[in-house]
Short mmCIF file of C-alpha atoms and ligand atoms in Angstrom, two decimals:
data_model
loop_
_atom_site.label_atom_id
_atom_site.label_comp_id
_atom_site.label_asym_id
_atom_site.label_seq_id
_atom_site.Cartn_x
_atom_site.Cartn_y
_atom_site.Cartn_z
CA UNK A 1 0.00 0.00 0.00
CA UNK A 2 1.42 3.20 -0.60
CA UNK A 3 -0.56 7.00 -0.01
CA UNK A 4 0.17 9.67 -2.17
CA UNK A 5 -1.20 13.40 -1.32
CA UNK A 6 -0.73 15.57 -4.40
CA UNK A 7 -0.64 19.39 -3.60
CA UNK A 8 -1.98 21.77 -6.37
CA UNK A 9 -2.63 25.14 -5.78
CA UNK A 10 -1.80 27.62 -9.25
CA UNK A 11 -2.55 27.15 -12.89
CA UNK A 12 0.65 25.71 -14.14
CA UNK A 13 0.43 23.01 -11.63
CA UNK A 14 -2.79 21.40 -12.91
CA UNK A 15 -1.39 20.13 -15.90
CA UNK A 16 1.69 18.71 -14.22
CA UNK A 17 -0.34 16.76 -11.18
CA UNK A 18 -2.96 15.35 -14.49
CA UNK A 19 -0.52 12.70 -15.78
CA UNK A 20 0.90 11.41 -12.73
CA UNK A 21 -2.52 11.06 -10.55
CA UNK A 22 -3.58 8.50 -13.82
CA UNK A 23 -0.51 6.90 -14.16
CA UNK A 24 -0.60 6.46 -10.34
CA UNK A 25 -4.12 4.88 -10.32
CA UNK A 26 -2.88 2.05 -13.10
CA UNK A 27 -0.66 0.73 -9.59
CA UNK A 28 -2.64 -1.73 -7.26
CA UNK A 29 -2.89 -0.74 -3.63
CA UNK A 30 -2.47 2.95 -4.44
CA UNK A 31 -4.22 5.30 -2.91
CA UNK A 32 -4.37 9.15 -3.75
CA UNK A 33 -6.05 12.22 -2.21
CA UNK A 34 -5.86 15.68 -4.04
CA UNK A 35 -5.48 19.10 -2.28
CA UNK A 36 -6.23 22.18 -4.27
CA UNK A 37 -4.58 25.42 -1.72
CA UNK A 38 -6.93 27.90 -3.63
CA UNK A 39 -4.29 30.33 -4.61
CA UNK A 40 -6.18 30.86 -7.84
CA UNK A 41 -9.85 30.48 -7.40
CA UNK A 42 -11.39 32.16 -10.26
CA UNK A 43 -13.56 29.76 -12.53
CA UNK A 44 -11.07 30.69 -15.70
CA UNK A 45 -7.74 29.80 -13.68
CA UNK A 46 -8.47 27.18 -11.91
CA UNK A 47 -12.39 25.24 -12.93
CA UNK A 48 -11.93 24.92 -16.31
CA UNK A 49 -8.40 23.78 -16.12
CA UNK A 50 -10.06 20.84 -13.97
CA UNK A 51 -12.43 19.91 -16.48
CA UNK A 52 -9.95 20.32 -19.41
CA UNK A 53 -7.53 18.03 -18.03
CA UNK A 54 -10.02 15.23 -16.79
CA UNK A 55 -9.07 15.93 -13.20
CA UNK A 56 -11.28 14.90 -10.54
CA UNK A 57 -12.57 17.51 -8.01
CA UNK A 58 -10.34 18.33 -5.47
CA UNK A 59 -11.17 16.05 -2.20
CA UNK A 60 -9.79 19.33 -0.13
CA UNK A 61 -9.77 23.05 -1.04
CA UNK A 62 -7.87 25.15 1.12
CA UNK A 63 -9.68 28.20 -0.13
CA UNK A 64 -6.55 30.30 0.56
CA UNK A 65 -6.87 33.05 -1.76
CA UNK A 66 -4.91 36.48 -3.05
CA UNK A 67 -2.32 37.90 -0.64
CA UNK A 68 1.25 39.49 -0.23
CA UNK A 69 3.47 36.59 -0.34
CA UNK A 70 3.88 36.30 3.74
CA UNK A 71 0.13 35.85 3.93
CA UNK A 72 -0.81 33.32 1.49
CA UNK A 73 2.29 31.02 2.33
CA UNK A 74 1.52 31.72 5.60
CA UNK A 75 -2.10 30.91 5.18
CA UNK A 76 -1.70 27.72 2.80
CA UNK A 77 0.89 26.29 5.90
CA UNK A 78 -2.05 26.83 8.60
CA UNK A 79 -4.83 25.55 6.69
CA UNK A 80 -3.02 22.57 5.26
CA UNK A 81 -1.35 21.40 8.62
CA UNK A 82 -4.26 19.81 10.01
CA UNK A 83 -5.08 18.19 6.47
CA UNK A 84 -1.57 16.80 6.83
CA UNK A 85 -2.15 15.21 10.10
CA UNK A 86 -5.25 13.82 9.38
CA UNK A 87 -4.58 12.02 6.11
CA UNK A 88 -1.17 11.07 7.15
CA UNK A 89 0.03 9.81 3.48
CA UNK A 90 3.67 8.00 2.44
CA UNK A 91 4.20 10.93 -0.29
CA UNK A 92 3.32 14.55 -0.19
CA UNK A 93 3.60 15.03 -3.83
CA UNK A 94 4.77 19.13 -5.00
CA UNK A 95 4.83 20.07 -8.39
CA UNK A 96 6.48 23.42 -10.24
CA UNK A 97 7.46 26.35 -8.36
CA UNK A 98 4.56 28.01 -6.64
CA UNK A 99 3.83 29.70 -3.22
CA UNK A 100 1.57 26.49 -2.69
CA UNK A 101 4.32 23.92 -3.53
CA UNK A 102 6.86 25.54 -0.75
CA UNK A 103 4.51 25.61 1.74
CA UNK A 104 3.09 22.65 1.51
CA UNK A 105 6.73 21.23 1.62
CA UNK A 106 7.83 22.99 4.57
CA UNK A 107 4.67 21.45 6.57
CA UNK A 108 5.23 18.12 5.61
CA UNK A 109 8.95 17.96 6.06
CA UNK A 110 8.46 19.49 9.52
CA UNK A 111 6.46 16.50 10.64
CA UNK A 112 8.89 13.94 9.31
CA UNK A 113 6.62 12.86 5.95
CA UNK A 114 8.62 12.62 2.61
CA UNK A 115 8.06 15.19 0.04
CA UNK A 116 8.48 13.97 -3.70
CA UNK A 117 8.90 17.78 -6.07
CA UNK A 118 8.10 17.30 -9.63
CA UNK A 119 9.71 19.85 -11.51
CA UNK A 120 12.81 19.85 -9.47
CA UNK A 121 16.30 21.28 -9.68
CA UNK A 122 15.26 24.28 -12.40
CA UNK A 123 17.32 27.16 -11.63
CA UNK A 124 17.33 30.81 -13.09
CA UNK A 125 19.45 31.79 -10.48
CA UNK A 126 17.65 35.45 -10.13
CA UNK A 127 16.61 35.42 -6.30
CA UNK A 128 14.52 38.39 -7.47
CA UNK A 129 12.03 36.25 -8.83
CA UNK A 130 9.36 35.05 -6.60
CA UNK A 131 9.85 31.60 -8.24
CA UNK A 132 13.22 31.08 -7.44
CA UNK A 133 12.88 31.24 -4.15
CA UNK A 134 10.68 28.61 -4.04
CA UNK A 135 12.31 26.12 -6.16
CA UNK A 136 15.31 26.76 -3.91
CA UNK A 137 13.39 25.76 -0.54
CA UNK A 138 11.92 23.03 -2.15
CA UNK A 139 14.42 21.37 -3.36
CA UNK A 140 16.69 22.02 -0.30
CA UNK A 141 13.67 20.05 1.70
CA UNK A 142 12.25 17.62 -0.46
CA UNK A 143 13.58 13.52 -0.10
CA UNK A 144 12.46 12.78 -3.28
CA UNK A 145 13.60 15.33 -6.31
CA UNK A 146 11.88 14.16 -9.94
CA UNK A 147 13.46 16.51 -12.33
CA UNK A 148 13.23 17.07 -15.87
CA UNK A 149 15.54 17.69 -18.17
CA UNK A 150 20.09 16.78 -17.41
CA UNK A 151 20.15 20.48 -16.67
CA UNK A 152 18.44 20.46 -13.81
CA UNK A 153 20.17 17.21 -12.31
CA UNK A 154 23.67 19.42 -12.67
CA UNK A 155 22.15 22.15 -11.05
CA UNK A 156 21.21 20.10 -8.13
CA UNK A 157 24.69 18.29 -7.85
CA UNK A 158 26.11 21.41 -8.32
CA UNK A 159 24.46 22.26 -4.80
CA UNK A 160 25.70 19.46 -3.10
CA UNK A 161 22.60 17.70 -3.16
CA UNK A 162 23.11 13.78 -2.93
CA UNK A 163 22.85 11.41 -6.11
CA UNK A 164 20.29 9.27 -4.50
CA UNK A 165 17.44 12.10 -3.81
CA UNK A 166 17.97 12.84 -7.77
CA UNK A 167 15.66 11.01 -10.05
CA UNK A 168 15.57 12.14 -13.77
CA UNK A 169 12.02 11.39 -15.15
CA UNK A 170 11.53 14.06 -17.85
CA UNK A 171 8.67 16.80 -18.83
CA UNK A 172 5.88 16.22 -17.31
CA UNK A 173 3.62 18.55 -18.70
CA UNK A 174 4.15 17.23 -21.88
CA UNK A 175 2.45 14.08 -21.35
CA UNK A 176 -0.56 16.21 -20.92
CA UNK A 177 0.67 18.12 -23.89
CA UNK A 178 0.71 15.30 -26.22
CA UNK A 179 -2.47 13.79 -24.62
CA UNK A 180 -4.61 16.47 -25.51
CA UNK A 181 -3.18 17.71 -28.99
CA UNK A 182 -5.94 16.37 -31.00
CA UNK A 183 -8.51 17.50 -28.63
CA UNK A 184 -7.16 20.94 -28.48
CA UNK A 185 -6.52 21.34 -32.56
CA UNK A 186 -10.55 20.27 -32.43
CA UNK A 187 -11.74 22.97 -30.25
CA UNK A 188 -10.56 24.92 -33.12
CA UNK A 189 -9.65 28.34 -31.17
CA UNK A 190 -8.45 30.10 -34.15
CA UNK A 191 -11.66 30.57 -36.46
CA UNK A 192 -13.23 31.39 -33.10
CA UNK A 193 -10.91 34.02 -33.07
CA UNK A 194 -11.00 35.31 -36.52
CA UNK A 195 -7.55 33.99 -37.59
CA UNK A 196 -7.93 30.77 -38.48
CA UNK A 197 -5.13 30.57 -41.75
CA UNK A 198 -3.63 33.73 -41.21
CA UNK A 199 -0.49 34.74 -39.50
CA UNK A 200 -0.70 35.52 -36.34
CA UNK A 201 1.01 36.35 -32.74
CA UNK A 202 -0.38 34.80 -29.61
CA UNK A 203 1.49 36.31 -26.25
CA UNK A 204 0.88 36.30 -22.59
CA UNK A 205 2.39 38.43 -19.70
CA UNK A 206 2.23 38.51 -16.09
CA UNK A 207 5.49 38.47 -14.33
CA UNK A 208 5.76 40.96 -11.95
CA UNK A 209 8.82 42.20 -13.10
CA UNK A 210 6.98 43.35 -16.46
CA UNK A 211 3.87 44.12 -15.69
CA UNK A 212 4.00 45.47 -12.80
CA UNK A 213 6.23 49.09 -13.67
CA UNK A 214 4.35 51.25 -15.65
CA UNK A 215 7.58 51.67 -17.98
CA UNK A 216 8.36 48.51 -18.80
CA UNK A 217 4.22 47.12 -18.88
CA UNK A 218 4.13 50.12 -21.38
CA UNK A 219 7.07 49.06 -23.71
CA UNK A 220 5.38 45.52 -23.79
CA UNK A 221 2.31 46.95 -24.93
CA UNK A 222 3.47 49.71 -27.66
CA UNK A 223 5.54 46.87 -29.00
CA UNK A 224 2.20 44.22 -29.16
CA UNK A 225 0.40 47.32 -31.07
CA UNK A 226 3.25 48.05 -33.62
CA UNK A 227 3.02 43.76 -34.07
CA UNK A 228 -0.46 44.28 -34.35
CA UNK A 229 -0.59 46.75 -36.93
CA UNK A 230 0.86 43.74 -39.17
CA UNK A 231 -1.03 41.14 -37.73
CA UNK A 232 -3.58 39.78 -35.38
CA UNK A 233 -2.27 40.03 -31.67
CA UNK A 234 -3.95 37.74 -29.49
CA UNK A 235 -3.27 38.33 -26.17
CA UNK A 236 -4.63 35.96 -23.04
CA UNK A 237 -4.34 38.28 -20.04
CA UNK A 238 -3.59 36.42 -16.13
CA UNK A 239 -5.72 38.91 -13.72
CA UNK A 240 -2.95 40.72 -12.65
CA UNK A 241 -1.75 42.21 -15.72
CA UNK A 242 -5.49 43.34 -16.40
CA UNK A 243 -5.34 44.66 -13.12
CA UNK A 244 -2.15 46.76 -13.78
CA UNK A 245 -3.52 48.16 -17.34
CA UNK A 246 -6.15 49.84 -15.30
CA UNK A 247 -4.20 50.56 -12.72
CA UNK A 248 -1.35 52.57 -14.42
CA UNK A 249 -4.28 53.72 -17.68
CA UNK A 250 -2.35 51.97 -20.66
CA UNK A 251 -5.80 50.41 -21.91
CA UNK A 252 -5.43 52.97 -24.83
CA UNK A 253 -1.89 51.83 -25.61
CA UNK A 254 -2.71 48.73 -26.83
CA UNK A 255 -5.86 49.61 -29.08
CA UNK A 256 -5.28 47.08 -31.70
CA UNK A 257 -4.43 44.47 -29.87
CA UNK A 258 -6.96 42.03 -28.53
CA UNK A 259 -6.97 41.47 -25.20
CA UNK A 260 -8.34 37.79 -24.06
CA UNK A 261 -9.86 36.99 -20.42
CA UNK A 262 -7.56 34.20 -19.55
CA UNK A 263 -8.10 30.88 -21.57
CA UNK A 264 -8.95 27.46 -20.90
CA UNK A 265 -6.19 24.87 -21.15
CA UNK A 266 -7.29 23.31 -24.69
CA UNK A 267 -8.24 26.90 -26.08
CA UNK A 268 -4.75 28.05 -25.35
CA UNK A 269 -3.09 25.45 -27.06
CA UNK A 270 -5.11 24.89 -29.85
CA UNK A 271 -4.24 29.06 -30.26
CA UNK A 272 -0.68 27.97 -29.82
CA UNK A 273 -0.28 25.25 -31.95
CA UNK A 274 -1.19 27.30 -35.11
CA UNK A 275 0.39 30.75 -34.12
CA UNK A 276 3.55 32.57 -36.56
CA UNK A 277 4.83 33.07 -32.92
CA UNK A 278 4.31 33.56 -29.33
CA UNK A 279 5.69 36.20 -27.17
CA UNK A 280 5.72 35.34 -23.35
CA UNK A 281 7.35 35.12 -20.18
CA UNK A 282 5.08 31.71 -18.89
CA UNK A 283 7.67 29.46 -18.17
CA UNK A 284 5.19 26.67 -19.52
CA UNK A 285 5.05 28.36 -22.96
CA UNK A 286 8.54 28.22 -23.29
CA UNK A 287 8.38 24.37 -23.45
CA UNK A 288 4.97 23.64 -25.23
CA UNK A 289 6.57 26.44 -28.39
CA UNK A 290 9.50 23.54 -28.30
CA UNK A 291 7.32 20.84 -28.09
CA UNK A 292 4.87 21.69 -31.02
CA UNK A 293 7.82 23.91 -33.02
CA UNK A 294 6.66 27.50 -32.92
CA UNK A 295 8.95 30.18 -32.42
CA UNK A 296 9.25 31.39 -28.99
CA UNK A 297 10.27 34.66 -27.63
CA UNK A 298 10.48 35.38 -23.97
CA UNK A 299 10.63 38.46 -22.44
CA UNK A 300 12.92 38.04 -19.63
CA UNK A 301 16.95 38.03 -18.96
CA UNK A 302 17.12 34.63 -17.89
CA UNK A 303 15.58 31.40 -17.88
CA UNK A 304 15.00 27.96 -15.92
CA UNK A 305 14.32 26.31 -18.32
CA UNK A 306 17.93 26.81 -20.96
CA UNK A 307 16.61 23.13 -23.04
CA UNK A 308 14.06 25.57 -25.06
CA UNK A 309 16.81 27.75 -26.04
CA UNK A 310 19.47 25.00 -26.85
CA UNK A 311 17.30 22.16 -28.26
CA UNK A 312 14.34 23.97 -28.90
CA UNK A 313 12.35 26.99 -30.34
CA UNK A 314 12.56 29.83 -27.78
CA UNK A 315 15.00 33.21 -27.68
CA UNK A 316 15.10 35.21 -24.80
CA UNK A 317 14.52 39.17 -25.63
CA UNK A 318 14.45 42.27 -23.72
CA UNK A 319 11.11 43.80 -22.24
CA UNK A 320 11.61 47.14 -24.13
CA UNK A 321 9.80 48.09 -27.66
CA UNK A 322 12.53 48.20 -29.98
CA UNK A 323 14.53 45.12 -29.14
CA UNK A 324 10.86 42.90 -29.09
CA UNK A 325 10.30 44.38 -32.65
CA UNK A 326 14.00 43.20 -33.88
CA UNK A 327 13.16 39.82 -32.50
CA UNK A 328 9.67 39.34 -34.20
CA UNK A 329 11.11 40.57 -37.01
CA UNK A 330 14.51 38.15 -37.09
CA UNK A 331 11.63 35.45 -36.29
CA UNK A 332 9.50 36.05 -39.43
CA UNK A 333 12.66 36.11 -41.12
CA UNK A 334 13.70 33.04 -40.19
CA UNK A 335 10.02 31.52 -40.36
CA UNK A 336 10.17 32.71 -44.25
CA UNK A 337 12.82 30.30 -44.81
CA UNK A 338 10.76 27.17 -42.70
CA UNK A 339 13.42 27.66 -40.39
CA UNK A 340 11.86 26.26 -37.00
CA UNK A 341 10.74 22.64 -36.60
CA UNK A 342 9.53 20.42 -32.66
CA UNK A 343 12.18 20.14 -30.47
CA UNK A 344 12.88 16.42 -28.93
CA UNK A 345 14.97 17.12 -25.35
CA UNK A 346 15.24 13.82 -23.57
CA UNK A 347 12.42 12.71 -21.30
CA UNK A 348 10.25 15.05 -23.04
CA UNK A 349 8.31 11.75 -24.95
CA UNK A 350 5.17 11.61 -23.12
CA UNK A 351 5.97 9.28 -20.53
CA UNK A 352 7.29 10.76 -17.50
CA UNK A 353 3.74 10.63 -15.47
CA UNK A 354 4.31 6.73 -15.89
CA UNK A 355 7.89 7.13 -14.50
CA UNK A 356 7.40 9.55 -11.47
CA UNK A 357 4.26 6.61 -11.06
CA UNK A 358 6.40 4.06 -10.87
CA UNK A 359 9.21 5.55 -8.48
CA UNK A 360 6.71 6.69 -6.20
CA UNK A 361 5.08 3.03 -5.32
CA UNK A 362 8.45 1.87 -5.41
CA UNK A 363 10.71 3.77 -2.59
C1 UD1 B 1 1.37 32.42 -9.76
C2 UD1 B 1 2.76 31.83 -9.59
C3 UD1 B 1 3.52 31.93 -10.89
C4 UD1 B 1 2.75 31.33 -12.05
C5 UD1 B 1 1.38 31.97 -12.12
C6 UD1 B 1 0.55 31.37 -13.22
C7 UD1 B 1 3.72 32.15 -7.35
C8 UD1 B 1 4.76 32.90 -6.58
N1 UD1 B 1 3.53 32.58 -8.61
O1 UD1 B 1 1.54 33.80 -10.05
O2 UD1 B 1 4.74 31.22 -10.76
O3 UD1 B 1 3.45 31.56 -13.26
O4 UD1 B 1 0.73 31.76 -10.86
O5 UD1 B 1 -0.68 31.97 -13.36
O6 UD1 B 1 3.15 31.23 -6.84
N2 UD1 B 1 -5.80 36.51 -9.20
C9 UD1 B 1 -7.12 36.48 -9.58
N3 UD1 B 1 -7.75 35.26 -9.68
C10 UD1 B 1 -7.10 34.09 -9.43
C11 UD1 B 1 -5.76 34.14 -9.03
C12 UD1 B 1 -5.11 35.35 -8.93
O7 UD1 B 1 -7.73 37.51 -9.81
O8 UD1 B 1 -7.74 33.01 -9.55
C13 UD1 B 1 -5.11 37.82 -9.13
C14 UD1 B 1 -5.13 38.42 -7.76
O9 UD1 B 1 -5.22 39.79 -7.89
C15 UD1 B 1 -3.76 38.06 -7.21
C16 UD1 B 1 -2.91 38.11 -8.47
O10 UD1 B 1 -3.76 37.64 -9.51
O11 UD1 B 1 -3.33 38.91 -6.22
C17 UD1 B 1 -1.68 37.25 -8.39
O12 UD1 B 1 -2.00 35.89 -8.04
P1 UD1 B 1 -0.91 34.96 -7.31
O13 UD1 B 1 -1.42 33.59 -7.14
O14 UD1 B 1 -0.40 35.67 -6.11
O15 UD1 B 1 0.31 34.97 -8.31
P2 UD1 B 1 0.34 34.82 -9.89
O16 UD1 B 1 0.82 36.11 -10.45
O17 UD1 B 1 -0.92 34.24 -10.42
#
């Protein structure tokens, strides 16, 4: 018999927990309890990405909620201790990099009860980024650490961390990736959108550290107009980046671009899939571009995630107007000539769920 708690709590983990609670259920004498934290709550982040993804209703929600940082890890610790105690599993299973996975790891290895983190040893070693901080705990804490891609393995030997709590199991989220392809291409999110066999750029922002500086928000968005004045500009906006468009008054920046509520899982990839090029700073996007072989470009300086920029599709830019323009343009360029094709890193094949499954009934 072995208990497995899975901890989910933000958007990017949904996708991640999908493969390995199925591949999990396919062991006899397995037994598996979800926990959604509530650290998104609305029906677009959170709801739909259940129902998309074939995941069962969470048997807890923490209901946690919005805060400063303090108070929702603070809050997701309190509310999930006595869950903890009660349920008393083998594995407390963490996935990505979110207030909710630290937390919840800090809990559990407090009362002695082994922490597996999916996702581990990514590193973009800026402490400035909320992210970082919590891959660093977690991974410092964790017994178990599934990572996936050889980077990330260095990384963590690198930091002293001992060969036997390192397990390389590969991308994760692409097993849900690949799994729902078909499904997304049929939703058919482009002729819902106008676009369908036309070029066209699909971005998303909401890092603090662009969006939430009026400057630098506002370079984004005079860039994403200038795009859009050559083609559609679809852009899926997170809460907080609608938020700070209000906040600082750039709605009329950004006049021909069109600004999305937040999408469902299968809407956004079916979008995706079909796009002349995404501009982000997701750290998901920069692996599904690789994955299904559309150009990438990332707003940020750095990135955990260096496999989409060796082996696959994605560039990092600068968040400022001219240099995004240089890069769409060097993209088009290079699209002209057919120039971008699926990346292949190891362990990104579809199968990792089946793997983290298998070492988690195992140790
Ligand atoms: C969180 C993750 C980030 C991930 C992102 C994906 C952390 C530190 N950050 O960032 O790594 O890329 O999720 O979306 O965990 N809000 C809503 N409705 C919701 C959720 C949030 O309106 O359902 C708004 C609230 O104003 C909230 C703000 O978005 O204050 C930020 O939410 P929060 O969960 O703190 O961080 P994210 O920016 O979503």
């Amino acid at each position: 018999m072995t208990s497995l708690l899975h901890v989910v709590g933000a958007r990017p983990n949904f996708m991640k927990v999908a493969p390995v609670l199925r591949a999990a259920r396919g062991h006899p004498g397995v037994t598996q309890t979800l926990i959604h934290t509530g650290q998104h709550y609305d029906a677009a982040m959170s709801d739909r990405f259940f129902s998309d993804l074939g995941l069962p209703d969470p048997d807890v929600n923490l209901g946690v909620g919005s805060g400063t940082h303090a108070a929702q890890t603070a809050r997701i610790m309190t509310e999930f201790e006595p869950v903890l105690d009660r349920i008393q599993p083998d594995w407390v299973v963490v996935y990505g990099d979110v207030n909710s996975t630290m937390a919840c790891t800090l809990v559990a290895s407090k009362k002695g009860i082994r922490v597996a983190h999916v996702e581990a040893g990514l590193r973009s070693r800026d402490r400035l980024m909320p992210e970082e901080i919590n891959r660093l705990v977690t991974d410092q804490l964790a017994d178990l650490l599934l990572t996936p891609s050889r980077d990330a393995d260095q990384n963590l030997r690198d930091e002293g961390v001992p060969e036997a709590r390192i397990r390389f199991v590969g991308n994760v989220m692409v097993d849900t990736l690949l799994n729902l392809r078909a499904r997304a291409h049929a939703v058919a999110a482009p002729a819902a959108h106008g676009v369908a066999g036309r070029p066209y750029a699909f971005c998303t922002f909401h890092r603090p550290s662009n969006v939430d500086q009026r400057e630098t928000l506002g370079e984004i968005l005079a860039a994403l107009d200038d795009l859009a004045g050559r083609m559609p500009v679809l852009f899926a906006i997170h809460p907080r980046t609608r938020q700070r468009i209000a906040d600082f008054d750039l709605g009329d920046m950004a006049r021909r671009v069109t600004l999305l509520d937040p999408l469902s899982y299968l809407d956004t990839i079916s979008l995706v899939d079909q796009a002349t090029l995404v501009l982000t700073d997701s750290g998901g996007l920069q692996e599904e571009t690789t994955v299904l072989g559309v150009p990438c470009l990332t707003a940020r300086p750095n990135t955990e995630r260096p496999v989409t920029i060796t082996e696959g599709t994605n560039r990092l830019i600068p968040s400022e107007r001219s240099g995004i323009l240089e890069a769409v343009d060097e993209v088009l360029r290079r699209r002209e000539s057919g120039d971008f094709s699926p990346g292949h890193p190891e362990g990104w094949d579809g199968k990792a769920g089946e793997r983290i499954a298998a070492i988690l009934v195992s140790e």
